[in-house]
Coordinates of C-alpha atoms and ligand atoms in Angstrom, one line a residue:
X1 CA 127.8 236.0 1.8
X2 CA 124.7 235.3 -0.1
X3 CA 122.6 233.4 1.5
X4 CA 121.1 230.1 -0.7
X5 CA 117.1 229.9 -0.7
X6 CA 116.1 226.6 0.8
X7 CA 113.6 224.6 -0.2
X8 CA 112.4 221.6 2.0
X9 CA 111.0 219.0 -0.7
X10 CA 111.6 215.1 -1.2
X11 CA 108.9 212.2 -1.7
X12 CA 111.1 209.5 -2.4
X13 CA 114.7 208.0 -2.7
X14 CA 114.9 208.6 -6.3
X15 CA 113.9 211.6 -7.9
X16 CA 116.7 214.1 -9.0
X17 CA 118.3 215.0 -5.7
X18 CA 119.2 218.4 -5.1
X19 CA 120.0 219.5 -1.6
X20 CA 121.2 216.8 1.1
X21 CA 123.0 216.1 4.5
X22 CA 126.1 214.5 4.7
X23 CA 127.0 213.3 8.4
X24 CA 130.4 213.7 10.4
X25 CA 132.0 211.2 12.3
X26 CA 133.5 214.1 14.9
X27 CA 133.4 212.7 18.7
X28 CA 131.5 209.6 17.7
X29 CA 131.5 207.0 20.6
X30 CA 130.7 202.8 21.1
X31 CA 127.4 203.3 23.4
X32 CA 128.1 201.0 26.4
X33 CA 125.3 198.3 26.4
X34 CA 121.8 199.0 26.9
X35 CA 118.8 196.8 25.9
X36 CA 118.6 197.7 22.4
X37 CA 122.3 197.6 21.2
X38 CA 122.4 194.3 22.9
X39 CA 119.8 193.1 20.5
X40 CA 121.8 194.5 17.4
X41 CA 125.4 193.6 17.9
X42 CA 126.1 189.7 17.2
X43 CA 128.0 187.7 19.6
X44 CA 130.9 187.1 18.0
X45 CA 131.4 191.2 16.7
X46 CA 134.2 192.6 17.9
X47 CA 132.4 195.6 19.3
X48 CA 130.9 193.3 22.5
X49 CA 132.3 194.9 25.5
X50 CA 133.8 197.9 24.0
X51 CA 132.4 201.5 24.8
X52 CA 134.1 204.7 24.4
X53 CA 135.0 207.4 21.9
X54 CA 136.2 205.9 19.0
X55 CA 140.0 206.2 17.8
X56 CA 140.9 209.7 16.3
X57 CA 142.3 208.3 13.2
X58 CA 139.4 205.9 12.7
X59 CA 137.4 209.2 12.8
X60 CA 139.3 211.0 10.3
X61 CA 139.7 208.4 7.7
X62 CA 135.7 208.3 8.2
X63 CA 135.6 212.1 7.8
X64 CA 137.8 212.2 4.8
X65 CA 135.2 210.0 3.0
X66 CA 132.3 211.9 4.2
X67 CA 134.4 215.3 2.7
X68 CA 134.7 213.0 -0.2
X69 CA 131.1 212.1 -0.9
X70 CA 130.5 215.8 0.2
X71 CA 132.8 217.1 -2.9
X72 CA 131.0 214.5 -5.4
X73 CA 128.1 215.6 -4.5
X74 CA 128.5 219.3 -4.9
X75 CA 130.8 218.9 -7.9
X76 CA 127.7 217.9 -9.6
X77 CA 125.9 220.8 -8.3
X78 CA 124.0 219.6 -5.7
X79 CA 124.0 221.4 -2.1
X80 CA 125.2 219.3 1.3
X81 CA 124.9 220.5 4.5
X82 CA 126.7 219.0 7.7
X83 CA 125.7 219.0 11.1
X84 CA 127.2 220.6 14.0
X85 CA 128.6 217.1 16.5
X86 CA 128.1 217.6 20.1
X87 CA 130.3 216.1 22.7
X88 CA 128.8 212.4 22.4
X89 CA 130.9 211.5 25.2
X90 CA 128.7 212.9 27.8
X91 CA 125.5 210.6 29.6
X92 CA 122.3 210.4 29.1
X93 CA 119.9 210.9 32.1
X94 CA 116.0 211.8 32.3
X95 CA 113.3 210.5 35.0
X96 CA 113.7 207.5 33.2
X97 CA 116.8 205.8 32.1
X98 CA 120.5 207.1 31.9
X99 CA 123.4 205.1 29.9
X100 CA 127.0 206.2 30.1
X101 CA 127.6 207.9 26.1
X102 CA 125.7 208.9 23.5
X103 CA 126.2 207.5 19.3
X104 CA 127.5 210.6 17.0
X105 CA 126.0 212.3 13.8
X106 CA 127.1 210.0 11.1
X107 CA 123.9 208.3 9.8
X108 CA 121.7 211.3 9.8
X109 CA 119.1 208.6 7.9
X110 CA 118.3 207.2 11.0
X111 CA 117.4 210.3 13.2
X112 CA 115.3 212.6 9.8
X113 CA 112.4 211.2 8.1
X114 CA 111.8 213.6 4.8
X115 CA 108.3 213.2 3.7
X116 CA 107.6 216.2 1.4
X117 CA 108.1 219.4 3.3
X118 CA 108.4 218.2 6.1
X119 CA 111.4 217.0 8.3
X120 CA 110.4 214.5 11.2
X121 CA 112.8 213.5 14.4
X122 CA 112.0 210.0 14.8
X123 CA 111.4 208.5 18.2
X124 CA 114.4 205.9 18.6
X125 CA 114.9 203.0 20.2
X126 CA 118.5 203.1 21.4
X127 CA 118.6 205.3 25.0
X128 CA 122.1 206.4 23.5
X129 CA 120.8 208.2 20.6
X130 CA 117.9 210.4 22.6
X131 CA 119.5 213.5 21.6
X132 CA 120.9 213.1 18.7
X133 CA 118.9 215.3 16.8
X134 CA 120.2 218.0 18.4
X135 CA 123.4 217.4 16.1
X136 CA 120.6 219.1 13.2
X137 CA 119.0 222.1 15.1
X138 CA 120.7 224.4 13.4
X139 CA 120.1 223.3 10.3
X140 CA 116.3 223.1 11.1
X141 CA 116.2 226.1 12.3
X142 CA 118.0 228.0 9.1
X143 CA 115.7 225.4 6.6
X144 CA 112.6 226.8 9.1
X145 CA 113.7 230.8 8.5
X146 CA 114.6 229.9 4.9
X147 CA 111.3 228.2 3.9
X148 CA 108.2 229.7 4.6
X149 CA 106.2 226.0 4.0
X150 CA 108.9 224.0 6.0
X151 CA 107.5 222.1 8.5
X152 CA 109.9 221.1 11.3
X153 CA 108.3 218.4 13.2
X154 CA 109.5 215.8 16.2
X155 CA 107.8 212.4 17.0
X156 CA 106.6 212.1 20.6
X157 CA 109.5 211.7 22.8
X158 CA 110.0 208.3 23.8
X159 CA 110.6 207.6 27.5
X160 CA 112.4 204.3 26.7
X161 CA 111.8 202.9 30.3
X162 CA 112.4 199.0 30.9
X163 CA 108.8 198.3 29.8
X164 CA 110.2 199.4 26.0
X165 CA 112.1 196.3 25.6
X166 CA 112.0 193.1 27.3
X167 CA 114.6 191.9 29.1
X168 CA 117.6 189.0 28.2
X169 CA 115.7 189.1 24.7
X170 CA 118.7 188.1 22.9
X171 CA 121.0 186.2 25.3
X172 CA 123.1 183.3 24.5
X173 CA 121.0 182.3 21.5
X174 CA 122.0 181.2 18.3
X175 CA 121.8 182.6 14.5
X176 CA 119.0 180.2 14.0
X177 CA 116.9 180.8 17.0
X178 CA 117.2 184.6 16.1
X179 CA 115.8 184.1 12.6
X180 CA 113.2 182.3 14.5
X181 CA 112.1 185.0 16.4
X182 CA 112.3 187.6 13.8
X183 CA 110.6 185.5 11.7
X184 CA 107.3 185.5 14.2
X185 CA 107.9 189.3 14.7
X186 CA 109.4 188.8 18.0
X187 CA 111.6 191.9 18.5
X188 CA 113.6 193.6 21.4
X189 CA 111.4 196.8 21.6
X190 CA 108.1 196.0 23.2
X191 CA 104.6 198.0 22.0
X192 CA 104.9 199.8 24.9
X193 CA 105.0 203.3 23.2
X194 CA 105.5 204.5 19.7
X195 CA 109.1 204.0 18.4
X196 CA 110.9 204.2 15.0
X197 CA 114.1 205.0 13.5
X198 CA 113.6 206.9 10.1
X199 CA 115.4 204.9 8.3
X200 CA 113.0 202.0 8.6
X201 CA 110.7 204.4 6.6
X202 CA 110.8 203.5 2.9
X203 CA 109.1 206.7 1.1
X204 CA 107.4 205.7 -2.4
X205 CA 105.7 209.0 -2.7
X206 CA 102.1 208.0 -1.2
X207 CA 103.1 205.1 0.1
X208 CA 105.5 204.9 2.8
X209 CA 106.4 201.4 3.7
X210 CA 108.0 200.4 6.9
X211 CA 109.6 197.3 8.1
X212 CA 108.9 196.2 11.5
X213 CA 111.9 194.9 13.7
X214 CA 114.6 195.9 16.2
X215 CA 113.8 199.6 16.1
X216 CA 110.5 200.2 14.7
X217 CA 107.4 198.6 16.1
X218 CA 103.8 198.6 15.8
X219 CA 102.6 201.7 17.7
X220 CA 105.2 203.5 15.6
X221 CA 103.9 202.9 12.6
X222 CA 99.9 204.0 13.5
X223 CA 101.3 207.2 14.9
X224 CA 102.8 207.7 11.5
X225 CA 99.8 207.0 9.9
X226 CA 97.8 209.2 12.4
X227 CA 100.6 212.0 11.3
X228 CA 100.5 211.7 7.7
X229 CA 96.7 210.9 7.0
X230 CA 97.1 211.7 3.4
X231 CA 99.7 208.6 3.2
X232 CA 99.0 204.8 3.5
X233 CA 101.8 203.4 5.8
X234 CA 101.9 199.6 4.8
X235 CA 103.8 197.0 7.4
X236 CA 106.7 195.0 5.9
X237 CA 109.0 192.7 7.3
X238 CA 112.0 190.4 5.8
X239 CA 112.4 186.9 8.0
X240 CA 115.9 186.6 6.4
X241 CA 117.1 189.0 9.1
X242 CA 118.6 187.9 12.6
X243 CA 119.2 191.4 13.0
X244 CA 116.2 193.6 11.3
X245 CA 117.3 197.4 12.0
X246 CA 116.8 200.0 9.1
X247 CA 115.3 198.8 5.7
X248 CA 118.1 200.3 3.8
X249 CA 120.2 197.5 2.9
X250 CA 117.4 195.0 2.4
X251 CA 115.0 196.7 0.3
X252 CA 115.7 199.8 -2.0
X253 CA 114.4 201.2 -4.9
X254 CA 115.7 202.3 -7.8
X255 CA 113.8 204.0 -9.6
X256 CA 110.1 204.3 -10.2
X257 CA 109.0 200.6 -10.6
X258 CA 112.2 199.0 -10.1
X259 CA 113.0 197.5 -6.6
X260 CA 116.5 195.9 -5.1
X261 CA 115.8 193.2 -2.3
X262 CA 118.5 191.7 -0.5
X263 CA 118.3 188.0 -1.3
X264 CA 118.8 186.6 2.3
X265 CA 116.0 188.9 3.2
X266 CA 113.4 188.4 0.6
X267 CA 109.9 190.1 1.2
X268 CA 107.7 187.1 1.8
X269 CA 105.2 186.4 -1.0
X270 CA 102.0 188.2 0.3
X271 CA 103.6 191.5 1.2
X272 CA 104.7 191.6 -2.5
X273 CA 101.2 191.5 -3.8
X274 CA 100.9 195.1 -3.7
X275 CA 104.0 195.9 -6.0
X276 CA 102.6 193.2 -8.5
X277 CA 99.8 194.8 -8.6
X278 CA 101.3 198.0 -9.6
X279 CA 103.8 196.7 -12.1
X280 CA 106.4 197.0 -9.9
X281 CA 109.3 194.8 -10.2
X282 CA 111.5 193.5 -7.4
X283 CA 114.8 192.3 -8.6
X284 CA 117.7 190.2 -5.9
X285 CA 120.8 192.5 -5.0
X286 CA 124.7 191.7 -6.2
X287 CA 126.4 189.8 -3.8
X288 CA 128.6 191.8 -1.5
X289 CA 132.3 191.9 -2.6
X290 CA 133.4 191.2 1.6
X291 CA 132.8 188.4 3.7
X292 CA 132.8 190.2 6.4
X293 CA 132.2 194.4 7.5
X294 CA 134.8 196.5 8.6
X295 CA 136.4 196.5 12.2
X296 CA 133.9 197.9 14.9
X297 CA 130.7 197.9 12.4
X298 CA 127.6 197.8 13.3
X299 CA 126.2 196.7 9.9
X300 CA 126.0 193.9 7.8
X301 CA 128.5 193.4 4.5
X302 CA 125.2 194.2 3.0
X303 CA 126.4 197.8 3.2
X304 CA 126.9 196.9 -0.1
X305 CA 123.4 197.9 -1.4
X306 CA 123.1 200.8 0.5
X307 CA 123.3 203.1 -2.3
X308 CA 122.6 206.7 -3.2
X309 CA 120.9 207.2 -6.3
X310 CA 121.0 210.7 -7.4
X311 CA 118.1 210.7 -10.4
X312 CA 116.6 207.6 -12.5
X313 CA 120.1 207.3 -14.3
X314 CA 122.9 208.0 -11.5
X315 CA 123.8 206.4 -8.5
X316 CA 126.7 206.3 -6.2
X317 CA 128.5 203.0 -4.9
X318 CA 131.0 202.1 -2.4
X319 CA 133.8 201.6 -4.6
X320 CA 134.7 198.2 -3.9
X321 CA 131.6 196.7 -4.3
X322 CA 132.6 195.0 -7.6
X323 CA 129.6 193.5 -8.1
X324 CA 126.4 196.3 -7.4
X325 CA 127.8 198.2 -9.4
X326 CA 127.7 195.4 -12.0
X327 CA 124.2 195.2 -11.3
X328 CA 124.1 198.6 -12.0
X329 CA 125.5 199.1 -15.3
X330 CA 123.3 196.4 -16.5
X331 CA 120.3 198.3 -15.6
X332 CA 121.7 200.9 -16.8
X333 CA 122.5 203.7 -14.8
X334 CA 125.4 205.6 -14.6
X335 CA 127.4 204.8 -11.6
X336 CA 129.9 207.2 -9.3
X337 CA 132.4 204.5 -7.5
X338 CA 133.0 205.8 -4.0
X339 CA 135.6 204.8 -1.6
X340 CA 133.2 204.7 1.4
X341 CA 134.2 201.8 3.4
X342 CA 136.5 203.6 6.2
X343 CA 132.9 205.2 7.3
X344 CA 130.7 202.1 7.4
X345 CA 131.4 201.5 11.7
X346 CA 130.4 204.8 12.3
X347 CA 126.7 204.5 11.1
X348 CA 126.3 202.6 8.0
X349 CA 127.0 203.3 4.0
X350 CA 125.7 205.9 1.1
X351 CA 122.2 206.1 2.1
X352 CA 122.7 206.2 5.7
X353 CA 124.8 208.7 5.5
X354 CA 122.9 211.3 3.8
X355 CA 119.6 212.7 4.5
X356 CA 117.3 214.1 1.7
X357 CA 116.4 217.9 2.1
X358 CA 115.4 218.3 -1.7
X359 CA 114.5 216.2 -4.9
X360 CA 112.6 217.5 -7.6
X361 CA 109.6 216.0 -7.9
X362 CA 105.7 215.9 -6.5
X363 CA 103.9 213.2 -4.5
X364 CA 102.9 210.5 -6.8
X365 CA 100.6 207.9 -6.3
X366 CA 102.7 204.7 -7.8
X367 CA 100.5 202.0 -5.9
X368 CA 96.5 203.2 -7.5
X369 CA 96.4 199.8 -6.9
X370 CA 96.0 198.8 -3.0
X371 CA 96.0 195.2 -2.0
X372 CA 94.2 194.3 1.1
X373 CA 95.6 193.9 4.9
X374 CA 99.2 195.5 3.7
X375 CA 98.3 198.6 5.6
X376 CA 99.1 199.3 9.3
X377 CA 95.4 199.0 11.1
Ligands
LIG401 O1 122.4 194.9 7.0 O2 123.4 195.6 8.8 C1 122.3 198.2 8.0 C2 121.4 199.4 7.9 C3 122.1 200.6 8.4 N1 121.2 201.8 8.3 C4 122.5 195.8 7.9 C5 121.6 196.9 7.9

């Protein structure tokens, strides 16, 4: 078989997409509690106390939406590749921690941070995802051999000891008290050593931006900047959130000036400064069409704005979600309804789902304009 040329190229979230990867829900498991999963799963979800691979036929109705986004994709010309699942039901042990499971290879957002030619393993925060990006070697490895400028690159391994996260942080407290804590930047995951989940990493072309919460702290974000010296890494955060994890359903953009924010989670006034001053505008999300997420879900209903836009004109939304893609039409894209709800517990929606390999397109400087004290220091 002819084998396709890769090219490892994407700046942003917007530009016309070319070549992605599209998760599998294969062997995906509940993590039994550990300090960071604690932090993230509400009180009242169903998924307290539960651990253990998840139901076959939850699985396959996930897989049959992830073949289905796989097929939309590709029927429009664009090339997905999958990764290879390992068994997640095996433990996790180094010198340092061991926890019973390990997560699956659904969100591959989370685990590969795309900036330009370059693919990045971030360090995470959950002890049950330490080798996830093992699900995406072989990929690497054939995008490595493919691409002569590819660079395949891995965070610093975190140890994720007890002196990452401190202890009882979320226990027996209420909604309120949460979005207290948030609010003063109070989060699970200590500054011990550098940790973030990729998908906390909005990519603007020069500018990444990257909100700080459950996953992603502080000492994350200045080894980023260290790593990419020729990008300014600004700090964001959105006090709306009791549970802040992934900035890909509270702040997304569309297209170049044009950004969605999640109207519980609004960027506070100061940190929008620096999209003012660059004529960006930031318009509130659709309401969600559910009151509530699918059985055994991690996420928030506001899966519903966790979109994948395809180029400035097309994006694709969960099918049900009435009123994004509203939103949509009326600011005039094209959009490509997708019944994606069945895979929202294993890992989250569109976005999350997918991981950028190629979009056409250079690094562009949309923010000439910098606005002091936005940057990570
Ligand atoms: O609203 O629950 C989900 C983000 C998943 N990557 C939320 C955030």
């Amino acid at each position: 078989m002819e084998s396709l040329q890769t090219v490892v190229n994407s700046w942003n979230d917007f530009d016309t997409l070319r070549h992605v990867i599209v998760g599998r829900a294969d062997l995906t498991c509940i993590p039994p509690s550990e300090p960071a999963t604690e932090a993230k799963i509400p009180s009242n979800s169903d998924m307290r106390g539960m651990w253990g691979p998840r139901p076959l036929a939850t699985i396959e109705k996930a897989n049959e939406q992830l073949d289905s986004l796989t097929c939309l994709l590709e029927g429009r010309g664009i090339r997905v590749d999958r990764p290879t699942p390992i068994q997640w039901n095996q433990a996790v042990v180094t010198p340092d921690f061991s926890t019973q499971s390990m997560f699956g290879c659904m969100p591959p957002r989370d685990v590969l941070l795309t900036v330009g030619k370059e693919i990045l393993s971030a360090p995470m925060s959950f002890r049950c995802r330490y080798w996830e990006y093992l699900a995406y070697h072989t990929l690497m490895q054939q995008y490595f051999d493919d691409d002569p400028e590819f660079r395949w690159e891995q965070a610093p391994r975190p140890r994720l000891t007890d002196r990452s996260y401190k202890a009882g942080y979320f226990d027996d407290i209420t909604i309120e008290e949460r979005l207290e804590r948030t609010a003063m930047l109070d989060f699970v995951t200590t500054e011990d050593e550098p940790l973030f989940d990729a998908a906390d990493v909005l990519r603007i072309g020069k500018d990444l931006f990257c909100q700080h919460g459950l996953t992603t702290n502080r000492r994350g974000m200045k080894w980023l900047q260290r790593h990419f010296p020729n990008h300014r890494i600004h700090v964001v955060n959105f006090p709306g959130d009791p549970y802040p994890i992934h900035i890909d359903a509270t702040f997304v953009p569309l297209r170049p000036g044009l950004i969605m924010n999640n109207p519980n989670r609004r960027l506070p006034e100061d940190q929008r400064k620096i999209f003012a001053a660059n004529d960006w505008e930031i318009v509130d999300a659709a309401r969600p069409a559910h009151n509530s997420p699918p059985p055994l879900c991690y996420s928030s209903v506001w899966l519903s704005m966790n979109v994948l836009i395809l180029d400035h004109k097309t994006v694709v939304v969960e099918a049900s979600e009435n009123y994004q893609m509203d939103q949509f039409y009326e600011l005039g894209f094209e959009v490509l309804p997708l019944a994606f709800r069945d895979a929202y517990p294993f890992g989250g929606g569109l976005h999350c789902a997918t991981a950028d390999v190629l979009r056409v397109g250079d690094c562009e400087d949309y923010f000439p304009n910098q606005v002091p004290g936005t940057q990570i220091s």
